[in-house]
CSV table of C-alpha atoms in Angstrom, one decimal:
chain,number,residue,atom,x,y,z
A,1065,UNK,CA,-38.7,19.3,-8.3
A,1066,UNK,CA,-37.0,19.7,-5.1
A,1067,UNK,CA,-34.3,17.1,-6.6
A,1068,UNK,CA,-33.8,19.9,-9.4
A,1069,UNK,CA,-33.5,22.7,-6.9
A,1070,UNK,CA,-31.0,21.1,-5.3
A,1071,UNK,CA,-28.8,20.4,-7.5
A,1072,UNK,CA,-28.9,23.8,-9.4
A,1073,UNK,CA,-27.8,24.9,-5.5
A,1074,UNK,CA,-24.8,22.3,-5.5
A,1075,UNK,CA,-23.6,23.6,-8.7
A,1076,UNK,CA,-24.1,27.4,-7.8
A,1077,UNK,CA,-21.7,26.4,-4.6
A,1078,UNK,CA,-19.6,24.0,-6.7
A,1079,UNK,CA,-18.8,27.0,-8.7
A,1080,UNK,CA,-18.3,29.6,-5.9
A,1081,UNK,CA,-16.0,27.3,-4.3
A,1082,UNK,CA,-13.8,26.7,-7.5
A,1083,UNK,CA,-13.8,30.3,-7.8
A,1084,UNK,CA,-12.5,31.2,-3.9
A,1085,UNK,CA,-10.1,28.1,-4.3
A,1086,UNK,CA,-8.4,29.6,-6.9
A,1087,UNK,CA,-8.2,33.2,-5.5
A,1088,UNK,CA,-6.8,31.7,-2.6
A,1089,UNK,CA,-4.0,30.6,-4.0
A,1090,UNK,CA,-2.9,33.5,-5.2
A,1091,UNK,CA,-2.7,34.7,-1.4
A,1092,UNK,CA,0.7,32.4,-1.1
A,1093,UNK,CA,1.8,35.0,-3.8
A,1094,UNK,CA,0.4,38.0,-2.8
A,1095,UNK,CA,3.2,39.6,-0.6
A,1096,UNK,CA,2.9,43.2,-0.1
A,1097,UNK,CA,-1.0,43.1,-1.8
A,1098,UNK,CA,-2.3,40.3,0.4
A,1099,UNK,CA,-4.4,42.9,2.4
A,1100,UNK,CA,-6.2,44.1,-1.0
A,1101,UNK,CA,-6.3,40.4,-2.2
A,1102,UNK,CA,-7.8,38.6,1.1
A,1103,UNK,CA,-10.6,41.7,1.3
A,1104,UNK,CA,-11.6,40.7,-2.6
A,1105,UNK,CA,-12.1,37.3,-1.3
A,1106,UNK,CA,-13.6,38.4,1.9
A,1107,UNK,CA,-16.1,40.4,0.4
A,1108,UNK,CA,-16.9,37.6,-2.4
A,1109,UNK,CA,-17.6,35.3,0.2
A,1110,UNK,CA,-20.0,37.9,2.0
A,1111,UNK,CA,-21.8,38.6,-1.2
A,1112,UNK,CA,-22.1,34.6,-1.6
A,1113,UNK,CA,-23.7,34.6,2.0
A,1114,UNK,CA,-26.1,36.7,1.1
A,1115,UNK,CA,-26.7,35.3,-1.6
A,1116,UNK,CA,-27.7,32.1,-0.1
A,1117,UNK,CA,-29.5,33.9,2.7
A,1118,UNK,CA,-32.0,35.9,0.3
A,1119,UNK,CA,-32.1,33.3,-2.1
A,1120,UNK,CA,-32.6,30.0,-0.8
A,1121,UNK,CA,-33.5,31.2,2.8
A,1122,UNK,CA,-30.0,29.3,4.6
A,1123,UNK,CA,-29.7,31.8,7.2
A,1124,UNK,CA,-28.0,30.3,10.3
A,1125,UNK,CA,-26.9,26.6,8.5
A,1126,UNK,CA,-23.9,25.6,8.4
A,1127,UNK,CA,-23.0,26.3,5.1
A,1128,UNK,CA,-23.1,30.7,6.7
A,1129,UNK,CA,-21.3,29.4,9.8
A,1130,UNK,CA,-18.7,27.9,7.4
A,1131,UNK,CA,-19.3,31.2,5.0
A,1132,UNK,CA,-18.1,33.0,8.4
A,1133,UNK,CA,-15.4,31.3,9.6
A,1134,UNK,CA,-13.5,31.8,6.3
A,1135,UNK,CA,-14.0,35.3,6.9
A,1136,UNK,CA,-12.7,35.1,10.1
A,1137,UNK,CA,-9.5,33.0,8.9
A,1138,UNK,CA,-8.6,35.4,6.5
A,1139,UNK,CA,-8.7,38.1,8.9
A,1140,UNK,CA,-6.4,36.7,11.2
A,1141,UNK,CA,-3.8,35.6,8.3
A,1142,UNK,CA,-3.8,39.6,7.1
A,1143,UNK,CA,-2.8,40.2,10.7
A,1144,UNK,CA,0.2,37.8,11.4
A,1145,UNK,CA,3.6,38.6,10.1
A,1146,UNK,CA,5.1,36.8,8.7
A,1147,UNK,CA,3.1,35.3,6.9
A,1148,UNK,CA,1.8,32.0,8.4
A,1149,UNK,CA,0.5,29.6,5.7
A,1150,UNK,CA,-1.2,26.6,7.7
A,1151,UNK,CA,-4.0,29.3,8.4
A,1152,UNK,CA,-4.4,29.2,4.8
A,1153,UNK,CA,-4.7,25.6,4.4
A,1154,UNK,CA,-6.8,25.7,6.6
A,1155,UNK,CA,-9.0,27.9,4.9
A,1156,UNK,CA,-8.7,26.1,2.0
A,1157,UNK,CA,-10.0,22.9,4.2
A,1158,UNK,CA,-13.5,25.1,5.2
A,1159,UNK,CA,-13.8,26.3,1.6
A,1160,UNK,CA,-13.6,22.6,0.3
A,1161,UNK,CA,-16.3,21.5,2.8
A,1162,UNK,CA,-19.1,23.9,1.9
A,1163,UNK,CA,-20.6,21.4,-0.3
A,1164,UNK,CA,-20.8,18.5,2.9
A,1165,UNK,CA,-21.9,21.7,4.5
A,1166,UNK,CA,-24.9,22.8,1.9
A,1167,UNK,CA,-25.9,18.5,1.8
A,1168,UNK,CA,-26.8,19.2,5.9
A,1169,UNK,CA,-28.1,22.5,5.8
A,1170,UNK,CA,-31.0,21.4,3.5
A,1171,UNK,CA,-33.5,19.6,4.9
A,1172,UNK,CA,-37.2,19.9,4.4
A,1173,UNK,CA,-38.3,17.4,7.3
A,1174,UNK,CA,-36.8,17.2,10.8
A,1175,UNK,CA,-36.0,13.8,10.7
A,1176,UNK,CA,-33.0,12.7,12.8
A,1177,UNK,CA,-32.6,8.9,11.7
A,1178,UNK,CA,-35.1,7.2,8.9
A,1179,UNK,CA,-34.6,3.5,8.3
A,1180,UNK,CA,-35.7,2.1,4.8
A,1181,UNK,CA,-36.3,-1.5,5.2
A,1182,UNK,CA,-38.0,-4.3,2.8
A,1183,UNK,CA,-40.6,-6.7,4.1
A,1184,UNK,CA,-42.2,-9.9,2.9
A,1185,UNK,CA,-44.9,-11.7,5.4
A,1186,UNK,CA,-43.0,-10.8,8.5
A,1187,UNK,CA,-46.3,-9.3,10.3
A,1188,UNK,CA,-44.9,-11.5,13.4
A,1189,UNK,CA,-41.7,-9.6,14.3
A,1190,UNK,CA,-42.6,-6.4,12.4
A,1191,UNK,CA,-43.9,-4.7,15.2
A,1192,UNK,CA,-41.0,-5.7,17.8
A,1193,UNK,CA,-38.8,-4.1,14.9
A,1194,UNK,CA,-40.8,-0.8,15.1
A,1195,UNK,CA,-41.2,-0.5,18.4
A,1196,UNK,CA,-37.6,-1.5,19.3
A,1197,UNK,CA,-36.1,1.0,16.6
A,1198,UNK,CA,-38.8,4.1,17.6
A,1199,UNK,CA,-37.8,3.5,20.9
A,1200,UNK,CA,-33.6,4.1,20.7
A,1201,UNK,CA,-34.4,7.0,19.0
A,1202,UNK,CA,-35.3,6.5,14.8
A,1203,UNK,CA,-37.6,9.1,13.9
A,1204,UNK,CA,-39.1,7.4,10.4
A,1205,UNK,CA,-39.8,4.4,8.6
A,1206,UNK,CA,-39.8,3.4,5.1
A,1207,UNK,CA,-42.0,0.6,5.1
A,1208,UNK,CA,-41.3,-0.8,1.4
A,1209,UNK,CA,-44.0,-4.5,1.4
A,1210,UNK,CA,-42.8,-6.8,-1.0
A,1211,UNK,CA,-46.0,-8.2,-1.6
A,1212,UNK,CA,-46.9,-9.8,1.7
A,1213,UNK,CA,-50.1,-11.9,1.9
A,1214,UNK,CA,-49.8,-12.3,5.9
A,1215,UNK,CA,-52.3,-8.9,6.3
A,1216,UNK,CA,-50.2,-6.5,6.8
A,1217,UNK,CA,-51.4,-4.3,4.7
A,1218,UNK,CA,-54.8,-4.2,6.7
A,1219,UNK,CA,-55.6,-1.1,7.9
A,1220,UNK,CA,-56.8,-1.8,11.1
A,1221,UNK,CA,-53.9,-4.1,11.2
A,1222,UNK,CA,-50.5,-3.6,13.4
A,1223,UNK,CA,-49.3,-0.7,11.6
A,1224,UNK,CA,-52.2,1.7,12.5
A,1225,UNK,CA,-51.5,3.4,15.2
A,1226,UNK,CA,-47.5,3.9,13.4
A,1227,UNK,CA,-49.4,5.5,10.3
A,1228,UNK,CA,-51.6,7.1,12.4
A,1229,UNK,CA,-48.9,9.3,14.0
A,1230,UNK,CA,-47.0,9.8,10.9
A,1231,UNK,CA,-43.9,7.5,12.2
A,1232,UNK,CA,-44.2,5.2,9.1
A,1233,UNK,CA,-44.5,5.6,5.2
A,1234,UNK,CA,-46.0,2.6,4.2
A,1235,UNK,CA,-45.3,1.8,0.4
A,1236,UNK,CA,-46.4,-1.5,-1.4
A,1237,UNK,CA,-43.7,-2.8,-3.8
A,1238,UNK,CA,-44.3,-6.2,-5.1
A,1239,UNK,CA,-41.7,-8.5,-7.2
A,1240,UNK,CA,-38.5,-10.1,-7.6
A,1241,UNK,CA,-35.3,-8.6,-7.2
A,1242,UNK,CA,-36.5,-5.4,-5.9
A,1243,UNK,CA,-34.4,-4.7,-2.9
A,1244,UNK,CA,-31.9,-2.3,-4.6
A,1245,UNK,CA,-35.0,-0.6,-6.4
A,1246,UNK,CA,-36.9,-0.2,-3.1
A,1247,UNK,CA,-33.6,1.6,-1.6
A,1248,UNK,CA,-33.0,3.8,-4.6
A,1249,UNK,CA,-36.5,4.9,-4.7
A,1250,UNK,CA,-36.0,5.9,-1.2
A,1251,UNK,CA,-32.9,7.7,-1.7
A,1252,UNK,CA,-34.4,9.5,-4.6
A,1253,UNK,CA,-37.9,10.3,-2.8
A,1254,UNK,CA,-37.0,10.7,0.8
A,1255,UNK,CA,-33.3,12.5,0.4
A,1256,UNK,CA,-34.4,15.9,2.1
A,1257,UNK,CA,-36.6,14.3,4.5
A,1258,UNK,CA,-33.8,13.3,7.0
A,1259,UNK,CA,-30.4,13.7,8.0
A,1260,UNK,CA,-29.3,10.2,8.3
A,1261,UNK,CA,-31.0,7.5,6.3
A,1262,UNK,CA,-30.2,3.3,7.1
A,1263,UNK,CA,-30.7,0.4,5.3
A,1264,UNK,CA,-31.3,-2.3,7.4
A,1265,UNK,CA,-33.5,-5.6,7.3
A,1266,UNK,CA,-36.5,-6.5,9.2
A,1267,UNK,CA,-34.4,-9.1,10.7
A,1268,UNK,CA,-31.7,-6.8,11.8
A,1269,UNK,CA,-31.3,-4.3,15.0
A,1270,UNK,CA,-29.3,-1.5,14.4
A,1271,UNK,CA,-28.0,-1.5,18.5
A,1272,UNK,CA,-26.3,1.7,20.5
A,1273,UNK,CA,-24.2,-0.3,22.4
A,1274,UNK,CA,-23.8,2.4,25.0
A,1275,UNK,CA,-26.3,4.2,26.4
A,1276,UNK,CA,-25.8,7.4,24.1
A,1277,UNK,CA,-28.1,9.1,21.9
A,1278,UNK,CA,-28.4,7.7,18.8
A,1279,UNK,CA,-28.2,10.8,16.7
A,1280,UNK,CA,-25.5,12.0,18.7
A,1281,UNK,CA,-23.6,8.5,18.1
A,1282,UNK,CA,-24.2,9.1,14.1
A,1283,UNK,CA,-23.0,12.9,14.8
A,1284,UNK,CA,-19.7,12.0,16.1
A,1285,UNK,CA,-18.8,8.9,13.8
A,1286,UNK,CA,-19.7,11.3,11.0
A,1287,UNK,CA,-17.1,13.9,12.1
A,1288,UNK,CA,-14.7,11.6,13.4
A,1289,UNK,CA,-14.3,10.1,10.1
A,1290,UNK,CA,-14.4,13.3,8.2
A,1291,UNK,CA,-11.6,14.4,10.3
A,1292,UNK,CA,-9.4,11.7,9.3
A,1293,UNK,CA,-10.5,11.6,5.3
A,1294,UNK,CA,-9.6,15.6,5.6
A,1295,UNK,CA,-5.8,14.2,4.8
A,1296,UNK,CA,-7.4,13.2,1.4
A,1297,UNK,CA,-9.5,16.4,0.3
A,1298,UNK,CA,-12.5,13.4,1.3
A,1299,UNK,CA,-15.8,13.7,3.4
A,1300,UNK,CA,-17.7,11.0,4.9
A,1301,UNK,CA,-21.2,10.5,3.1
A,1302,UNK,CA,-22.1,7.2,5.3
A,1303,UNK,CA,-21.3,5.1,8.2
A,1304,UNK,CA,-20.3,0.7,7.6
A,1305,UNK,CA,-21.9,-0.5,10.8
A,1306,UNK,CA,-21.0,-4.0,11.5
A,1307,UNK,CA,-23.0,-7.2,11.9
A,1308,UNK,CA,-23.3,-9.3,15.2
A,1309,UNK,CA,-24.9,-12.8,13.5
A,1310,UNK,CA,-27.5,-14.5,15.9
A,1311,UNK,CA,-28.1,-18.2,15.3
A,1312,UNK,CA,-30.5,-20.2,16.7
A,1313,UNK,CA,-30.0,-20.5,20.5
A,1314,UNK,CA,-31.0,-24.1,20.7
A,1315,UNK,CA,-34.2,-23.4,19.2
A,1316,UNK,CA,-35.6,-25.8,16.9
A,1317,UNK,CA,-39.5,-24.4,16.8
A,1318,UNK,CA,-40.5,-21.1,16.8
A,1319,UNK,CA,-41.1,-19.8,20.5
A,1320,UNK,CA,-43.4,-17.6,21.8
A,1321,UNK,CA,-42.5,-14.5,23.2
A,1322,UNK,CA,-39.5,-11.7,21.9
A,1323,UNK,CA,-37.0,-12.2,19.2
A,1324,UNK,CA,-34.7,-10.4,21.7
A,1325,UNK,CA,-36.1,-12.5,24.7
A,1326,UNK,CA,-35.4,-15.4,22.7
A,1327,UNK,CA,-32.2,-15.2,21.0
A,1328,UNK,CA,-28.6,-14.5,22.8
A,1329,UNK,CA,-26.2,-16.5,21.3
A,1330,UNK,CA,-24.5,-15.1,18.4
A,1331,UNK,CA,-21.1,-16.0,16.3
A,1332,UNK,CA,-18.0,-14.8,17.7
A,1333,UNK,CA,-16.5,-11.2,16.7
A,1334,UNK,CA,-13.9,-12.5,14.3
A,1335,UNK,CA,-16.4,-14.7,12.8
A,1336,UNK,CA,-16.4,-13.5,8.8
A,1337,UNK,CA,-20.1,-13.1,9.0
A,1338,UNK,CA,-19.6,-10.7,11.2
A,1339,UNK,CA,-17.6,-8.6,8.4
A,1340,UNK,CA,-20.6,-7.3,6.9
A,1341,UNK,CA,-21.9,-4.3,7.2
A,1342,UNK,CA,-24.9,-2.3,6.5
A,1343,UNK,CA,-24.9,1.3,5.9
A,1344,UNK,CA,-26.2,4.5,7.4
A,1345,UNK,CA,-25.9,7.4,4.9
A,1346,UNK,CA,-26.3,11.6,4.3
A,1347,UNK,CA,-28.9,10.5,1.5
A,1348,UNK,CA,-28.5,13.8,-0.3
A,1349,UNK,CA,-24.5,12.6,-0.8
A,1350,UNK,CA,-25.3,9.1,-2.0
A,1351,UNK,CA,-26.1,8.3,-5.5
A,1352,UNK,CA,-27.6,5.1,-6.1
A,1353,UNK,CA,-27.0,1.5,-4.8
A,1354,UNK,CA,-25.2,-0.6,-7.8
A,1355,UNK,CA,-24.0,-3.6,-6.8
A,1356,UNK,CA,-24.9,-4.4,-3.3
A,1357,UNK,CA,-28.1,-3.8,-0.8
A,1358,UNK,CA,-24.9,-3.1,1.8
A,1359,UNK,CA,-23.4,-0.5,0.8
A,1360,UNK,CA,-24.1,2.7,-1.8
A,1361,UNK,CA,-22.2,4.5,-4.0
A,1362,UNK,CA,-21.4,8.0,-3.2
A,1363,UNK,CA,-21.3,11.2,-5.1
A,1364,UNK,CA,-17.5,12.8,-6.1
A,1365,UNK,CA,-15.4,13.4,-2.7
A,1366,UNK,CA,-17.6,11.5,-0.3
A,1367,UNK,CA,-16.8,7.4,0.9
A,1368,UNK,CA,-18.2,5.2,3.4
A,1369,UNK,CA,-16.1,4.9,6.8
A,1370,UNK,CA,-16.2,2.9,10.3
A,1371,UNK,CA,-17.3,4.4,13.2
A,1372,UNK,CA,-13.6,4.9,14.0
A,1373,UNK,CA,-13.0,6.8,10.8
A,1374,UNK,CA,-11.5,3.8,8.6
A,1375,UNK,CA,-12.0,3.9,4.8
A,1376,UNK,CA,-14.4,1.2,4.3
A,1377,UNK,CA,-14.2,0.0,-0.1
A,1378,UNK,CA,-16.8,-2.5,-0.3
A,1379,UNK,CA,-19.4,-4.3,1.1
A,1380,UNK,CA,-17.1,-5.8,3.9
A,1381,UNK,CA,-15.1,-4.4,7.3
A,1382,UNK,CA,-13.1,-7.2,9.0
A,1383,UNK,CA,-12.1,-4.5,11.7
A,1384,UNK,CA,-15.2,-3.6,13.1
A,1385,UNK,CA,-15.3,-3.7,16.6
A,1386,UNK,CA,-18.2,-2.6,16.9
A,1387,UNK,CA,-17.5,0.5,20.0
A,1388,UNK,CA,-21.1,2.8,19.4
A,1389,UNK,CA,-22.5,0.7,17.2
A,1390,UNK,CA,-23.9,-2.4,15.6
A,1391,UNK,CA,-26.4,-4.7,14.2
A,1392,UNK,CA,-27.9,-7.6,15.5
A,1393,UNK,CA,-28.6,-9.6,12.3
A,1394,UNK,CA,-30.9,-12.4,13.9
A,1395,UNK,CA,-29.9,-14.2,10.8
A,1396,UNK,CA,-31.9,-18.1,11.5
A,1397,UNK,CA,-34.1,-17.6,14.8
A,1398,UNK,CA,-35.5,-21.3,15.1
A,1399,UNK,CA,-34.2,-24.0,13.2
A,1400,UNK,CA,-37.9,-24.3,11.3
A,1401,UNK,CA,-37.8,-21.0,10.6
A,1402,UNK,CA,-34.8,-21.0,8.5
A,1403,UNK,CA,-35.3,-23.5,6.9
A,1404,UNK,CA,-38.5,-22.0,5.3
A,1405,UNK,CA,-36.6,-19.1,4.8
A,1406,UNK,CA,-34.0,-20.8,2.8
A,1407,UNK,CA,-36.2,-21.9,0.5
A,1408,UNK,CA,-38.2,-18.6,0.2
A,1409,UNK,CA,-35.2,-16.8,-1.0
A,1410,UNK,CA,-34.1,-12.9,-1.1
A,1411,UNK,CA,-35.5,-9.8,-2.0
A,1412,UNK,CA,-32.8,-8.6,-3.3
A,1413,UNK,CA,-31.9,-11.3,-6.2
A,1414,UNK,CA,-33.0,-14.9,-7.5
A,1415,UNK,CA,-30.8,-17.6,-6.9
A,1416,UNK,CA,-32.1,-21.1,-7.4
A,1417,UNK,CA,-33.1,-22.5,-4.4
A,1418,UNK,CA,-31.2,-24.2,-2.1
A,1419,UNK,CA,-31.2,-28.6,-2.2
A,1420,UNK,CA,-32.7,-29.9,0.4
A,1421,UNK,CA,-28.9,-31.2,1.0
A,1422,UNK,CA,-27.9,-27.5,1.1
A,1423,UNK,CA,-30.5,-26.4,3.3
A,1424,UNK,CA,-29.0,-28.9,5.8
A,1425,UNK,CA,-25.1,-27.9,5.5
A,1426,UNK,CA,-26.7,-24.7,6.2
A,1427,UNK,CA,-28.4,-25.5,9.3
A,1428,UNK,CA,-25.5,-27.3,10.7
A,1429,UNK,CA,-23.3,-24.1,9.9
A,1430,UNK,CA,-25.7,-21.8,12.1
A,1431,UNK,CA,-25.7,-24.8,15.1
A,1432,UNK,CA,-21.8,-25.1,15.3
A,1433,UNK,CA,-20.8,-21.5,14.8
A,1434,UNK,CA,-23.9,-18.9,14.9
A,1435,UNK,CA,-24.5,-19.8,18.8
A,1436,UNK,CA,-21.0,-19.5,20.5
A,1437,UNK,CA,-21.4,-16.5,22.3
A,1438,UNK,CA,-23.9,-15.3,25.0
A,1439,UNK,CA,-24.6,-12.0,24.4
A,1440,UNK,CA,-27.7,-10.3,26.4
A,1441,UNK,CA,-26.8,-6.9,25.3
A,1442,UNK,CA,-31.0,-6.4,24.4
A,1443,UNK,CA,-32.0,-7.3,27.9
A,1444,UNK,CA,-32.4,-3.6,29.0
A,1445,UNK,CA,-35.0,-3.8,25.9
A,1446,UNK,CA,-37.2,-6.3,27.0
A,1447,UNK,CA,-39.5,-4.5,29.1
């Protein structure tokens, strides 16, 4: 119901907004009857406003502030002389954002940051994972439990005092290839719930690498890139954040004690591992994931960027240096551990499993390249 809502809104803005666009181009024309003209538009976009205020109850969102500001902008181009047409480009630039505008104005939760991550018997780390994450600042989790049989599911088990305070929707999901099912149901579900939504794995830490906000972080990688897809009529719907790959730091059983504590040897930048990425997203701007649990596809006007702002196509950014932020995708931990993970398989599609022969080319993969560099960026963590 609320999906339906919505989208009646987008299309009463999508309209409104065709409809200013074009009566804003006949400003450029208007000469002597640009007074009369701009106060048609001016008072179109007021009666919009109101619209939206007594309507659908947007009163001070961004989608009035931007309502305002176009005002404002055709104000001051009645009163310069001559004519000075960047002001109306400009106007034309607010205009074309009201729908990025209405998609973070409406929100029925407060959520900053949700994360939607799949599980499958990984009651040993989860909690590290939720602590970790609810401590740099993730307001909700989307626990999605592939059919685990390790107990995680008990109620008195470790995610009781999460569900307890309402930090975690826990949501069992058993079978094969359900990874990209699991994100779309969260997408479709959870879109109004949050501002930002993630989708990471349990073995991957999304990491702030300085000591900023997180929110805030999201907040200016979102506008930073917006400001330079503006060139292309474009708006950023989601945020590529790059892997850091962890191997096994010498580790050939499983030790006791932190996966942070225990792992700080990762593949170097430029390693092509490091090229993927995972994505953070305005949910109510993505459409579905398709192809890939990595990235989504977006609705009309809206790509995936860097944190710097660079178009990001696919799956892949083999410039991500990684400045705010990153995941660390703790990809073996011990040597045993992989190896049973190798055979386990994906959540996200069936391959047929690995030869013992592969399992070992694997192995010897993660030794010579996944441990090259010390990295103890999550030491200020481990207390």
């Amino acid at each position: 119901m609320i999906q339906e809502c919505y989208n009646m809104l987008e299309s009463i803005v999508r309209e409104k907004q065709e409809l200013i666009l074009h009566q804003v181009r006949n400003l450029y024309q208007a000469g002597v009857t640009k007074f009369d003209t701009a106060a048609r538009i001016q008072q179109n976009i007021i009666d919009f406003g109101n619209e939206m205020e007594r309507e659908f109850h947007l009163q001070d969102s961004e989608l009035l502030e931007n309502l305002q500001l176009c005002c404002e902008l055709l104000y001051v181009y009645c009163s310069t002389s001559p004519e000075d047409h960047s002001i109306l480009e400009n106007l034309n630039g607010k205009i074309e954002n009201w729908i990025p505008a209405l998609s973070r104005s409406v929100l029925i939760k407060n959520n900053g940051l949700s994360l939607v991550v799949i599980v499958f018997n990984e009651i040993e780390y989860i909690e590290e994972w939720l602590a970790y994450h609810f401590y740099i600042g993730v307001s909700h989790i989307y626990l999605y439990d592939n059919g685990s049989t390790d107990g995680l599911q008990d109620p008195e088990g470790v995610l009781k005092k999460y569900l307890e305070k309402g930090l975690v929707t826990y949501i069992w999901w058993p079978g094969k290839e359900m990874q990209l099912l699991v994100y779309n149901d969260a997408l479709e579900k959870y879109q109004f719930d949050t501002k930002y939504m993630g989708f990471i794995d349990a073995d991957e830490f999304l990491v702030p690498v300085k000591d900023m906000d997180l929110c805030e972080i999201l907040d200016k990688a979102f506008q930073r890139s917006s400001k330079h897809l503006a060139n292309f009529r474009a708006h950023c719907g989601g945020i590529g954040v790059n892997w850091r790959v962890y191997g096994t730091s010498g580790h050939v059983e499983k030790p006791e004690g932190l996966v942070m504590e225990n792992y700080k040897y990762r593949a170097a930048d430029e390693h092509e591992e490091n090229a993927h990425i995972k994505t953070i997203c305005n949910p109510r701007v993505a459409k579905k994931f398709e192809f890939h649990p990595h990235t989504v596809t977006y609705k009309k006007g809206f790509y995936c960027t860097s944190e710097n702002g660079s178009y990001i196509p696919d799956a892949f950014f083999y410039d991500g240096i990684c400045r705010w932020l990153r995941i660390n995708h703790y990809y073996s931990k011990s040597e045993e551990e992989l190896q049973a993970r190798l055979r386990r398989g994906k959540a996200c599609w069936v391959k047929d499993p690995l030869t013992e022969q592969g399992i070992a080319d694997r192995l010897e993969t993660v030794r010579q390249h996944f441990n090259e560099v010390y990295d103890p960026i999550m030491e200020r963590y481990i207390p």
